[in-house]
Amino acid sequence: MGNEQAEVFDRIEAFRRRRPRLNDDVVTLAHGAGGGASAALLEAVFLPAFGNDVLEAQTDAALLLLPSGERVAFSTDATVVTPLRFPHASLGHLAVNGTINDLAMVGARPLGLSAAFVVEEGFAVAELRDLVADMAEAAAAAGVTVVAGDTRVVDRGAADGVYVVTSGVGLVPPGRTIDAAAVQPDDVVLLSGTLGDHGMAVLLARGLLPPGLDIVSDTAPLHDLVETLLAAAPGTRWMRDATRGGLAAVGNQLARDAEVAVVLDGSRLPVRPQVAAACAALGVDPLHVANEGKLVAVVPPDQAGRALAALHGHPLGREAVRVGEIRSDPPGEVVLTSPTAPDRVLDLLEGSPLPRIG
Amino acid sequence: MGNEQAEVFDRIEAFRRRRPRLNDDVVTLAHGAGGGASAALLEAVFLPAFGNDVLEAQTDAALLLLPSGERVAFSTDATVVTPLRFPHASLGHLAVNGTINDLAMVGARPLGLSAAFVVEEGFAVAELRDLVADMAEAAAAAGVTVVAGDTRVVDRGAADGVYVVTSGVGLVPPGRTIDAAAVQPDDVVLLSGTLGDHGMAVLLARGLLPPGLDIVSDTAPLHDLVETLLAAAPGTRWMRDATRGGLAAVGNQLARDAEVAVVLDGSRLPVRPQVAAACAALGVDPLHVANEGKLVAVVPPDQAGRALAALHGHPLGREAVRVGEIRSDPPGEVVLTSPTAPDRVLDLLEGSPLPRIG
C-alpha cells in the first residue's frame, strides 16, 4: 500500500471500530436482524434507559442471585419468523428451542418456560393448534414444561398470523461460570456443527430457492449437549448459540466482550454442500446466516481434545469442529484465515441479508 | 314462573354452567379479551397441549420450586394496547406494572423483568425511546430492573407500531401461600379501589369519549400494597388484580377455582362519577372493564377490619372497600346483590366490549 492508501485504510479501520451509532429516525428491518444496526439500537435506546449491570452484560440469559445463593437464569426471545412453517420445523419449535438454548448458554438447566402469543384476528384456530402442538412437542423432547402463558388478539392485518414470545427460567448448578472475561489467548474455539442450515431452510420455504433441495432447519435444544460438553471440559470458558447474525455476530460479541482476537480458520467451517450452494447463489455468506441448533464454545487448550470428542459423541455434535483459536491481538476483532487468501477481518453486517429468519 | 318457563330457565342455567367450549374456526378479538371466549381458547388449545399442574392452576404467575426450597414466581404478559398513549400513562407503564402485579398476586417480590419488543418497520425511534423511557420510569418507581430483552422488527403493516411482552421473576417469601383452595364461606372480599378507570381512559384516548373528561388510567405497581396487606392480614387467602374482563372475570375465576359463591354487594362498587357516566353512555358495565392498578383480596373475617385499614393507609388503597363475601352456595357463581333489584348472577361476557385495552 502507498502512504495515502495506508492512511485512508487506517481511517476506515478507526471509524469501523467505533461503538455502533444509531443514525436512523425510524426502525428498519435491519434493527431486528442481529447485526450492526441491532447493536446500535440496543446501545442508543435500550441500554441507556434500562441500564444495569445484568442487562449490560448482554449474555443470552440474565443471572439472578437468590438469598439461598442459588443462581437463576432468565431469558426472553421473540419469534417472528415468516413463513410460520419451513422444512423440518415451525415457529413453534424455534420459540421453545431458542429459549432453552439461551438458558443453556449460561450453563443453566431449564426449570420452566412461558409463552405469550400475539395472534391476528382471523388466524385459523387449526393453525394455532398446530403451532402450539409443535411447541409442546419441542418442550416435551427437551423435558421442559410451559408453566405460564398469555394470549392477545390484535386486529386483522396487525400481525403476520402470530408472534410468539417465550421466556425461560433455569437453574445454574453451583460452581459453573460461563463468562467472556475468562477467555484467554491460546484457548480453542469449537463449533458444534454445520452453518447456515436454518436460514436457508426458511428461504426455501419462502420460495427463494427451488423446491426439493435437501435443506432443513437445524432447530434443536442444546441444553443436553451443553451438559455433555461441560462434563468433558469443566473448564469451558464461554458458550453462545450462533443465531441471528450467525457465527460472525457471535465471534464479534466474544471478541468485544473478552477484548481478544477470535481467529477463525476459514478452511474448517462446516457447511453442507446444498446449503453452501444456496448461499453462493444468493450471495450470502454462511458466516452471517442464522442457525438454531449450533453453539460456539471456547475451551482451554488442554481440554479441547476431550471437549471435541464429547461433542462428537452426542447426536447434536457429530459434526463439531475445532474452528479457531483466541489470540491477544488484534483485540476486539474476528480474523478469518484462509489457505488461499489473505487474512481478513470478519465484521458484523450493518443489517442482515435475511430478515425475519427467527 | 310457570312450569315451562322454569324448565327452560333450568336448561339455560345448566347450559351456561358447562365448561367453556370453542366453537370458532378462526381467532377473533373476543379470544383475547379475557372473557368466555378467552377461557374457551385456553381450554381447547393451550391447556390440552401444554397440560401440566402449574399451568392448569391458572394463577397470575407460576410457582417453581428450587432445590433449596425457595419458590420462584414466573409470569408473562403481552401488552398490545391501542393507542400506545392514553391519559396518565402509556403501553410502557402498563407492560411493566402488569408483570409486577402478576408476580405480586402470588405473594412474590419481583427480582427482575424481561422485555421483548416486536416493532413495526417505520416506527419512529423517538416514539420507541419514549415508550422505553416509560418502562424504565415504571420499573424504577417499583424498584425493579429490566435484566433481559429482545427486539424483533416486522414488516411495515405487520404490527400496530409496537407490541411488548414483559415477563417477570420473583421470590415468594417462606410461609406465604396464596391459594384459592384456602377460601372459605364467611371470608370477606376486599377491593382496593375504583373500577373502570383504565378502560375508560383508553376509550378517551381513542376519541370515543369527549376530550377533557377527568378520566385517567389507574396503572400502578401493586407489590408494595400487597406487602402492606399481608403484614396486616397474614391470613389473606387469595388475591388477583382485576385486569382483562374486570371484577366480573376475577370473581368468576375465584368462584370456579375455590368452588364457592362470591357474593358482591352492588351498592358498594366504587366507580368515579365521570367513569360511571362514561360507562353508562357507552352501555358498558364497569364490572367488565379492565383495571390496571386494583386488586381483589379474600381475607378471613377476623382479619378483614385490619386489612381494610391497612389498605386505606396506603396511597394505592385509599378507596378500598369491603365489596362482598364468600358463601358456599351457589358454588362456582358470582352473585350480585342490590338494594333495589333482585340478586343476579354475574357472568363472564362471551367476548369483551372493549378489545385491546391492555
PDB file of N, CA, C and O in Angstrom, chain A residues 64 72-76 99 103 110-116 144-149 165-170, chain B residues 54-55 59-65 71-77 99 102-104 106 108-114 165-172:
ATOM      1  N   LEU A  64     -29.784 -14.140  38.114  1.00  0.00           N
ATOM      2  CA  LEU A  64     -30.324 -13.520  39.315  1.00  0.00           C
ATOM      3  C   LEU A  64     -29.877 -14.346  40.514  1.00  0.00           C
ATOM      4  O   LEU A  64     -30.031 -15.574  40.517  1.00  0.00           O
ATOM      5  N   VAL A  72     -30.399 -18.118  39.393  1.00  0.00           N
ATOM      6  CA  VAL A  72     -31.491 -18.372  38.453  1.00  0.00           C
ATOM      7  C   VAL A  72     -31.195 -17.624  37.156  1.00  0.00           C
ATOM      8  O   VAL A  72     -30.911 -16.428  37.173  1.00  0.00           O
ATOM      9  N   ALA A  73     -31.258 -18.346  36.043  1.00  0.00           N
ATOM     10  CA  ALA A  73     -31.084 -17.730  34.726  1.00  0.00           C
ATOM     11  C   ALA A  73     -32.461 -17.372  34.180  1.00  0.00           C
ATOM     12  O   ALA A  73     -33.437 -18.089  34.411  1.00  0.00           O
ATOM     13  N   PHE A  74     -32.526 -16.264  33.449  1.00  0.00           N
ATOM     14  CA  PHE A  74     -33.813 -15.724  32.995  1.00  0.00           C
ATOM     15  C   PHE A  74     -33.577 -15.123  31.613  1.00  0.00           C
ATOM     16  O   PHE A  74     -32.683 -14.294  31.438  1.00  0.00           O
ATOM     17  N   SER A  75     -34.368 -15.557  30.646  1.00  0.00           N
ATOM     18  CA  SER A  75     -34.175 -15.057  29.280  1.00  0.00           C
ATOM     19  C   SER A  75     -35.506 -14.854  28.578  1.00  0.00           C
ATOM     20  O   SER A  75     -36.533 -15.402  29.004  1.00  0.00           O
ATOM     21  N   THR A  76     -35.484 -14.073  27.513  1.00  0.00           N
ATOM     22  CA  THR A  76     -36.696 -13.865  26.712  1.00  0.00           C
ATOM     23  C   THR A  76     -36.322 -13.774  25.249  1.00  0.00           C
ATOM     24  O   THR A  76     -35.226 -13.330  24.904  1.00  0.00           O
ATOM     25  N   THR A  99     -35.373 -20.472  23.434  1.00  0.00           N
ATOM     26  CA  THR A  99     -35.299 -20.061  24.837  1.00  0.00           C
ATOM     27  C   THR A  99     -34.525 -21.078  25.675  1.00  0.00           C
ATOM     28  O   THR A  99     -33.729 -20.703  26.541  1.00  0.00           O
ATOM     29  N   LEU A 103     -30.945 -20.218  27.824  1.00  0.00           N
ATOM     30  CA  LEU A 103     -30.639 -20.640  29.198  1.00  0.00           C
ATOM     31  C   LEU A 103     -29.384 -21.507  29.227  1.00  0.00           C
ATOM     32  O   LEU A 103     -28.503 -21.333  30.078  1.00  0.00           O
ATOM     33  N   PRO A 110     -32.952 -25.796  32.333  1.00  0.00           N
ATOM     34  CA  PRO A 110     -34.258 -25.144  32.306  1.00  0.00           C
ATOM     35  C   PRO A 110     -35.210 -25.662  33.387  1.00  0.00           C
ATOM     36  O   PRO A 110     -35.311 -26.869  33.615  1.00  0.00           O
ATOM     37  N   LEU A 111     -35.910 -24.728  34.053  1.00  0.00           N
ATOM     38  CA  LEU A 111     -36.917 -25.077  35.058  1.00  0.00           C
ATOM     39  C   LEU A 111     -38.326 -24.924  34.515  1.00  0.00           C
ATOM     40  O   LEU A 111     -39.238 -25.628  34.925  1.00  0.00           O
ATOM     41  N   GLY A 112     -38.527 -23.971  33.626  1.00  0.00           N
ATOM     42  CA  GLY A 112     -39.865 -23.751  33.083  1.00  0.00           C
ATOM     43  C   GLY A 112     -39.835 -22.663  32.037  1.00  0.00           C
ATOM     44  O   GLY A 112     -38.944 -21.806  32.038  1.00  0.00           O
ATOM     45  N   LEU A 113     -40.805 -22.714  31.134  1.00  0.00           N
ATOM     46  CA  LEU A 113     -40.928 -21.722  30.075  1.00  0.00           C
ATOM     47  C   LEU A 113     -42.269 -21.008  30.196  1.00  0.00           C
ATOM     48  O   LEU A 113     -43.236 -21.563  30.704  1.00  0.00           O
ATOM     49  N   SER A 114     -42.323 -19.785  29.674  1.00  0.00           N
ATOM     50  CA  SER A 114     -43.608 -19.118  29.468  1.00  0.00           C
ATOM     51  C   SER A 114     -43.753 -18.845  27.980  1.00  0.00           C
ATOM     52  O   SER A 114     -42.760 -18.785  27.247  1.00  0.00           O
ATOM     53  N   ALA A 115     -45.001 -18.679  27.561  1.00  0.00           N
ATOM     54  CA  ALA A 115     -45.265 -18.407  26.144  1.00  0.00           C
ATOM     55  C   ALA A 115     -46.353 -17.355  26.029  1.00  0.00           C
ATOM     56  O   ALA A 115     -47.441 -17.532  26.581  1.00  0.00           O
ATOM     57  N   ALA A 116     -46.052 -16.259  25.347  1.00  0.00           N
ATOM     58  CA  ALA A 116     -47.051 -15.220  25.090  1.00  0.00           C
ATOM     59  C   ALA A 116     -47.310 -15.175  23.591  1.00  0.00           C
ATOM     60  O   ALA A 116     -46.367 -15.141  22.800  1.00  0.00           O
ATOM     61  N   VAL A 144     -38.961 -30.109  29.256  1.00  0.00           N
ATOM     62  CA  VAL A 144     -39.268 -28.815  29.874  1.00  0.00           C
ATOM     63  C   VAL A 144     -40.779 -28.606  29.800  1.00  0.00           C
ATOM     64  O   VAL A 144     -41.422 -29.128  28.895  1.00  0.00           O
ATOM     65  N   THR A 145     -41.345 -27.850  30.733  1.00  0.00           N
ATOM     66  CA  THR A 145     -42.777 -27.577  30.645  1.00  0.00           C
ATOM     67  C   THR A 145     -43.043 -26.085  30.495  1.00  0.00           C
ATOM     68  O   THR A 145     -42.265 -25.246  30.934  1.00  0.00           O
ATOM     69  N   VAL A 146     -44.155 -25.802  29.826  1.00  0.00           N
ATOM     70  CA  VAL A 146     -44.626 -24.421  29.683  1.00  0.00           C
ATOM     71  C   VAL A 146     -45.559 -24.163  30.855  1.00  0.00           C
ATOM     72  O   VAL A 146     -46.633 -24.760  30.944  1.00  0.00           O
ATOM     73  N   VAL A 147     -45.131 -23.300  31.771  1.00  0.00           N
ATOM     74  CA  VAL A 147     -45.859 -23.138  33.027  1.00  0.00           C
ATOM     75  C   VAL A 147     -46.654 -21.847  33.106  1.00  0.00           C
ATOM     76  O   VAL A 147     -47.441 -21.655  34.034  1.00  0.00           O
ATOM     77  N   ALA A 148     -46.454 -20.940  32.146  1.00  0.00           N
ATOM     78  CA  ALA A 148     -47.179 -19.667  32.187  1.00  0.00           C
ATOM     79  C   ALA A 148     -47.419 -19.196  30.767  1.00  0.00           C
ATOM     80  O   ALA A 148     -46.621 -19.472  29.869  1.00  0.00           O
ATOM     81  N   GLY A 149     -48.520 -18.497  30.564  1.00  0.00           N
ATOM     82  CA  GLY A 149     -48.824 -18.049  29.212  1.00  0.00           C
ATOM     83  C   GLY A 149     -49.726 -16.840  29.193  1.00  0.00           C
ATOM     84  O   GLY A 149     -50.277 -16.432  30.217  1.00  0.00           O
ATOM     85  N   VAL A 165     -43.667 -14.979  21.983  1.00  0.00           N
ATOM     86  CA  VAL A 165     -42.539 -14.615  22.848  1.00  0.00           C
ATOM     87  C   VAL A 165     -42.437 -15.673  23.934  1.00  0.00           C
ATOM     88  O   VAL A 165     -43.372 -15.887  24.696  1.00  0.00           O
ATOM     89  N   THR A 166     -41.315 -16.345  23.966  1.00  0.00           N
ATOM     90  CA  THR A 166     -41.059 -17.329  25.007  1.00  0.00           C
ATOM     91  C   THR A 166     -40.033 -16.762  25.978  1.00  0.00           C
ATOM     92  O   THR A 166     -39.069 -16.119  25.558  1.00  0.00           O
ATOM     93  N   SER A 167     -40.271 -16.981  27.240  1.00  0.00           N
ATOM     94  CA  SER A 167     -39.277 -16.634  28.250  1.00  0.00           C
ATOM     95  C   SER A 167     -38.956 -17.913  29.006  1.00  0.00           C
ATOM     96  O   SER A 167     -39.726 -18.871  28.972  1.00  0.00           O
ATOM     97  N   GLY A 168     -37.820 -17.915  29.657  1.00  0.00           N
ATOM     98  CA  GLY A 168     -37.423 -19.126  30.350  1.00  0.00           C
ATOM     99  C   GLY A 168     -36.721 -18.834  31.650  1.00  0.00           C
ATOM    100  O   GLY A 168     -36.071 -17.797  31.807  1.00  0.00           O
ATOM    101  N   VAL A 169     -36.877 -19.767  32.585  1.00  0.00           N
ATOM    102  CA  VAL A 169     -36.190 -19.703  33.870  1.00  0.00           C
ATOM    103  C   VAL A 169     -35.414 -21.003  34.033  1.00  0.00           C
ATOM    104  O   VAL A 169     -35.939 -22.082  33.756  1.00  0.00           O
ATOM    105  N   GLY A 170     -34.179 -20.890  34.449  1.00  0.00           N
ATOM    106  CA  GLY A 170     -33.361 -22.077  34.659  1.00  0.00           C
ATOM    107  C   GLY A 170     -32.499 -21.922  35.890  1.00  0.00           C
ATOM    108  O   GLY A 170     -32.413 -20.836  36.476  1.00  0.00           O
TER     109      GLY A 170
ATOM    110  N   VAL B  54     -48.957 -26.876  36.961  1.00  0.00           N
ATOM    111  CA  VAL B  54     -48.651 -25.469  37.228  1.00  0.00           C
ATOM    112  C   VAL B  54     -49.463 -24.574  36.307  1.00  0.00           C
ATOM    113  O   VAL B  54     -50.079 -23.595  36.733  1.00  0.00           O
ATOM    114  N   LEU B  55     -49.510 -24.936  35.019  1.00  0.00           N
ATOM    115  CA  LEU B  55     -50.271 -24.121  34.070  1.00  0.00           C
ATOM    116  C   LEU B  55     -51.767 -24.231  34.336  1.00  0.00           C
ATOM    117  O   LEU B  55     -52.494 -23.240  34.282  1.00  0.00           O
ATOM    118  N   THR B  59     -52.964 -19.466  37.749  1.00  0.00           N
ATOM    119  CA  THR B  59     -52.667 -18.326  38.598  1.00  0.00           C
ATOM    120  C   THR B  59     -52.023 -17.240  37.743  1.00  0.00           C
ATOM    121  O   THR B  59     -51.672 -17.479  36.594  1.00  0.00           O
ATOM    122  N   ASP B  60     -51.860 -16.054  38.311  1.00  0.00           N
ATOM    123  CA  ASP B  60     -51.245 -14.967  37.555  1.00  0.00           C
ATOM    124  C   ASP B  60     -49.778 -15.255  37.275  1.00  0.00           C
ATOM    125  O   ASP B  60     -49.219 -14.782  36.306  1.00  0.00           O
ATOM    126  N   ALA B  61     -49.146 -16.005  38.163  1.00  0.00           N
ATOM    127  CA  ALA B  61     -47.741 -16.367  37.970  1.00  0.00           C
ATOM    128  C   ALA B  61     -47.567 -17.822  38.395  1.00  0.00           C
ATOM    129  O   ALA B  61     -48.223 -18.292  39.330  1.00  0.00           O
ATOM    130  N   ALA B  62     -46.697 -18.523  37.690  1.00  0.00           N
ATOM    131  CA  ALA B  62     -46.400 -19.914  38.032  1.00  0.00           C
ATOM    132  C   ALA B  62     -45.404 -19.950  39.182  1.00  0.00           C
ATOM    133  O   ALA B  62     -44.562 -19.057  39.308  1.00  0.00           O
ATOM    134  N   LEU B  63     -45.475 -20.958  40.010  1.00  0.00           N
ATOM    135  CA  LEU B  63     -44.502 -21.117  41.092  1.00  0.00           C
ATOM    136  C   LEU B  63     -43.581 -22.285  40.771  1.00  0.00           C
ATOM    137  O   LEU B  63     -44.038 -23.386  40.454  1.00  0.00           O
ATOM    138  N   LEU B  64     -42.282 -22.018  40.833  1.00  0.00           N
ATOM    139  CA  LEU B  64     -41.276 -23.047  40.578  1.00  0.00           C
ATOM    140  C   LEU B  64     -40.507 -23.289  41.868  1.00  0.00           C
ATOM    141  O   LEU B  64     -40.048 -22.339  42.513  1.00  0.00           O
ATOM    142  N   LEU B  65     -40.381 -24.532  42.244  1.00  0.00           N
ATOM    143  CA  LEU B  65     -39.707 -24.875  43.495  1.00  0.00           C
ATOM    144  C   LEU B  65     -38.238 -25.191  43.216  1.00  0.00           C
ATOM    145  O   LEU B  65     -37.923 -26.026  42.376  1.00  0.00           O
ATOM    146  N   ARG B  71     -39.162 -20.596  46.543  1.00  0.00           N
ATOM    147  CA  ARG B  71     -40.176 -20.628  45.489  1.00  0.00           C
ATOM    148  C   ARG B  71     -40.032 -19.404  44.605  1.00  0.00           C
ATOM    149  O   ARG B  71     -40.099 -18.268  45.075  1.00  0.00           O
ATOM    150  N   VAL B  72     -39.833 -19.657  43.321  1.00  0.00           N
ATOM    151  CA  VAL B  72     -39.677 -18.584  42.350  1.00  0.00           C
ATOM    152  C   VAL B  72     -40.980 -18.440  41.567  1.00  0.00           C
ATOM    153  O   VAL B  72     -41.506 -19.426  41.046  1.00  0.00           O
ATOM    154  N   ALA B  73     -41.497 -17.219  41.508  1.00  0.00           N
ATOM    155  CA  ALA B  73     -42.691 -16.939  40.707  1.00  0.00           C
ATOM    156  C   ALA B  73     -42.254 -16.472  39.332  1.00  0.00           C
ATOM    157  O   ALA B  73     -41.235 -15.787  39.187  1.00  0.00           O
ATOM    158  N   PHE B  74     -43.031 -16.828  38.312  1.00  0.00           N
ATOM    159  CA  PHE B  74     -42.642 -16.595  36.923  1.00  0.00           C
ATOM    160  C   PHE B  74     -43.918 -16.286  36.143  1.00  0.00           C
ATOM    161  O   PHE B  74     -44.875 -17.052  36.190  1.00  0.00           O
ATOM    162  N   SER B  75     -43.923 -15.137  35.475  1.00  0.00           N
ATOM    163  CA  SER B  75     -45.136 -14.752  34.753  1.00  0.00           C
ATOM    164  C   SER B  75     -44.792 -14.101  33.433  1.00  0.00           C
ATOM    165  O   SER B  75     -43.660 -13.647  33.225  1.00  0.00           O
ATOM    166  N   THR B  76     -45.761 -14.041  32.530  1.00  0.00           N
ATOM    167  CA  THR B  76     -45.568 -13.363  31.252  1.00  0.00           C
ATOM    168  C   THR B  76     -46.843 -12.656  30.844  1.00  0.00           C
ATOM    169  O   THR B  76     -47.931 -13.089  31.196  1.00  0.00           O
ATOM    170  N   ASP B  77     -46.688 -11.580  30.091  1.00  0.00           N
ATOM    171  CA  ASP B  77     -47.792 -10.668  29.826  1.00  0.00           C
ATOM    172  C   ASP B  77     -47.525  -9.930  28.519  1.00  0.00           C
ATOM    173  O   ASP B  77     -46.525  -9.227  28.402  1.00  0.00           O
ATOM    174  N   THR B  99     -46.783  -6.865  34.775  1.00  0.00           N
ATOM    175  CA  THR B  99     -45.985  -8.037  35.161  1.00  0.00           C
ATOM    176  C   THR B  99     -45.628  -8.010  36.641  1.00  0.00           C
ATOM    177  O   THR B  99     -45.662  -9.038  37.321  1.00  0.00           O
ATOM    178  N   ASP B 102     -48.679  -9.301  38.336  1.00  0.00           N
ATOM    179  CA  ASP B 102     -48.856 -10.754  38.231  1.00  0.00           C
ATOM    180  C   ASP B 102     -48.007 -11.473  39.273  1.00  0.00           C
ATOM    181  O   ASP B 102     -48.440 -12.458  39.881  1.00  0.00           O
ATOM    182  N   LEU B 103     -46.792 -10.986  39.470  1.00  0.00           N
ATOM    183  CA  LEU B 103     -45.926 -11.588  40.492  1.00  0.00           C
ATOM    184  C   LEU B 103     -46.485 -11.329  41.889  1.00  0.00           C
ATOM    185  O   LEU B 103     -46.533 -12.233  42.736  1.00  0.00           O
ATOM    186  N   ALA B 104     -46.921 -10.083  42.115  1.00  0.00           N
ATOM    187  CA  ALA B 104     -47.398  -9.705  43.450  1.00  0.00           C
ATOM    188  C   ALA B 104     -48.616 -10.528  43.865  1.00  0.00           C
ATOM    189  O   ALA B 104     -48.792 -10.836  45.043  1.00  0.00           O
ATOM    190  N   VAL B 106     -49.292 -13.574  43.528  1.00  0.00           N
ATOM    191  CA  VAL B 106     -48.980 -14.858  44.177  1.00  0.00           C
ATOM    192  C   VAL B 106     -48.085 -14.644  45.398  1.00  0.00           C
ATOM    193  O   VAL B 106     -47.527 -15.594  45.940  1.00  0.00           O
ATOM    194  N   ALA B 108     -45.310 -12.787  45.506  1.00  0.00           N
ATOM    195  CA  ALA B 108     -43.879 -12.721  45.206  1.00  0.00           C
ATOM    196  C   ALA B 108     -43.369 -11.288  45.197  1.00  0.00           C
ATOM    197  O   ALA B 108     -44.080 -10.360  44.828  1.00  0.00           O
ATOM    198  N   ARG B 109     -42.115 -11.136  45.594  1.00  0.00           N
ATOM    199  CA  ARG B 109     -41.402  -9.867  45.451  1.00  0.00           C
ATOM    200  C   ARG B 109     -40.577  -9.937  44.171  1.00  0.00           C
ATOM    201  O   ARG B 109     -39.801 -10.873  43.982  1.00  0.00           O
ATOM    202  N   PRO B 110     -40.744  -8.951  43.282  1.00  0.00           N
ATOM    203  CA  PRO B 110     -40.073  -9.036  41.979  1.00  0.00           C
ATOM    204  C   PRO B 110     -38.554  -9.027  42.091  1.00  0.00           C
ATOM    205  O   PRO B 110     -37.980  -8.247  42.844  1.00  0.00           O
ATOM    206  N   LEU B 111     -37.901  -9.907  41.324  1.00  0.00           N
ATOM    207  CA  LEU B 111     -36.438  -9.959  41.256  1.00  0.00           C
ATOM    208  C   LEU B 111     -35.920  -9.340  39.972  1.00  0.00           C
ATOM    209  O   LEU B 111     -34.816  -8.809  39.933  1.00  0.00           O
ATOM    210  N   GLY B 112     -36.673  -9.455  38.906  1.00  0.00           N
ATOM    211  CA  GLY B 112     -36.216  -8.922  37.629  1.00  0.00           C
ATOM    212  C   GLY B 112     -37.269  -9.101  36.559  1.00  0.00           C
ATOM    213  O   GLY B 112     -38.121  -9.988  36.658  1.00  0.00           O
ATOM    214  N   LEU B 113     -37.218  -8.230  35.559  1.00  0.00           N
ATOM    215  CA  LEU B 113     -38.154  -8.295  34.438  1.00  0.00           C
ATOM    216  C   LEU B 113     -37.384  -8.507  33.145  1.00  0.00           C
ATOM    217  O   LEU B 113     -36.224  -8.115  33.022  1.00  0.00           O
ATOM    218  N   SER B 114     -38.065  -9.099  32.166  1.00  0.00           N
ATOM    219  CA  SER B 114     -37.547  -9.093  30.801  1.00  0.00           C
ATOM    220  C   SER B 114     -38.547  -8.359  29.917  1.00  0.00           C
ATOM    221  O   SER B 114     -39.724  -8.249  30.263  1.00  0.00           O
ATOM    222  N   VAL B 165     -43.848  -7.646  25.199  1.00  0.00           N
ATOM    223  CA  VAL B 165     -44.109  -8.765  26.104  1.00  0.00           C
ATOM    224  C   VAL B 165     -43.129  -8.663  27.260  1.00  0.00           C
ATOM    225  O   VAL B 165     -41.910  -8.680  27.059  1.00  0.00           O
ATOM    226  N   THR B 166     -43.660  -8.508  28.444  1.00  0.00           N
ATOM    227  CA  THR B 166     -42.830  -8.478  29.644  1.00  0.00           C
ATOM    228  C   THR B 166     -43.013  -9.785  30.397  1.00  0.00           C
ATOM    229  O   THR B 166     -44.120 -10.293  30.506  1.00  0.00           O
ATOM    230  N   SER B 167     -41.931 -10.309  30.882  1.00  0.00           N
ATOM    231  CA  SER B 167     -42.006 -11.461  31.770  1.00  0.00           C
ATOM    232  C   SER B 167     -41.328 -11.064  33.072  1.00  0.00           C
ATOM    233  O   SER B 167     -40.559 -10.098  33.107  1.00  0.00           O
ATOM    234  N   GLY B 168     -41.625 -11.793  34.122  1.00  0.00           N
ATOM    235  CA  GLY B 168     -41.069 -11.426  35.416  1.00  0.00           C
ATOM    236  C   GLY B 168     -40.735 -12.630  36.257  1.00  0.00           C
ATOM    237  O   GLY B 168     -41.363 -13.688  36.135  1.00  0.00           O
ATOM    238  N   VAL B 169     -39.714 -12.438  37.081  1.00  0.00           N
ATOM    239  CA  VAL B 169     -39.314 -13.464  38.039  1.00  0.00           C
ATOM    240  C   VAL B 169     -39.338 -12.821  39.424  1.00  0.00           C
ATOM    241  O   VAL B 169     -38.869 -11.691  39.593  1.00  0.00           O
ATOM    242  N   GLY B 170     -39.911 -13.525  40.374  1.00  0.00           N
ATOM    243  CA  GLY B 170     -39.980 -13.005  41.737  1.00  0.00           C
ATOM    244  C   GLY B 170     -39.746 -14.112  42.743  1.00  0.00           C
ATOM    245  O   GLY B 170     -39.700 -15.296  42.382  1.00  0.00           O
ATOM    246  N   LEU B 171     -39.575 -13.714  43.968  1.00  0.00           N
ATOM    247  CA  LEU B 171     -39.313 -14.677  45.036  1.00  0.00           C
ATOM    248  C   LEU B 171     -40.466 -14.609  46.042  1.00  0.00           C
ATOM    249  O   LEU B 171     -40.833 -13.524  46.499  1.00  0.00           O
ATOM    250  N   VAL B 172     -41.028 -15.759  46.357  1.00  0.00           N
ATOM    251  CA  VAL B 172     -42.099 -15.804  47.350  1.00  0.00           C
ATOM    252  C   VAL B 172     -41.478 -16.061  48.713  1.00  0.00           C
ATOM    253  O   VAL B 172     -40.825 -17.090  48.914  1.00  0.00           O
TER     254      VAL B 172
END
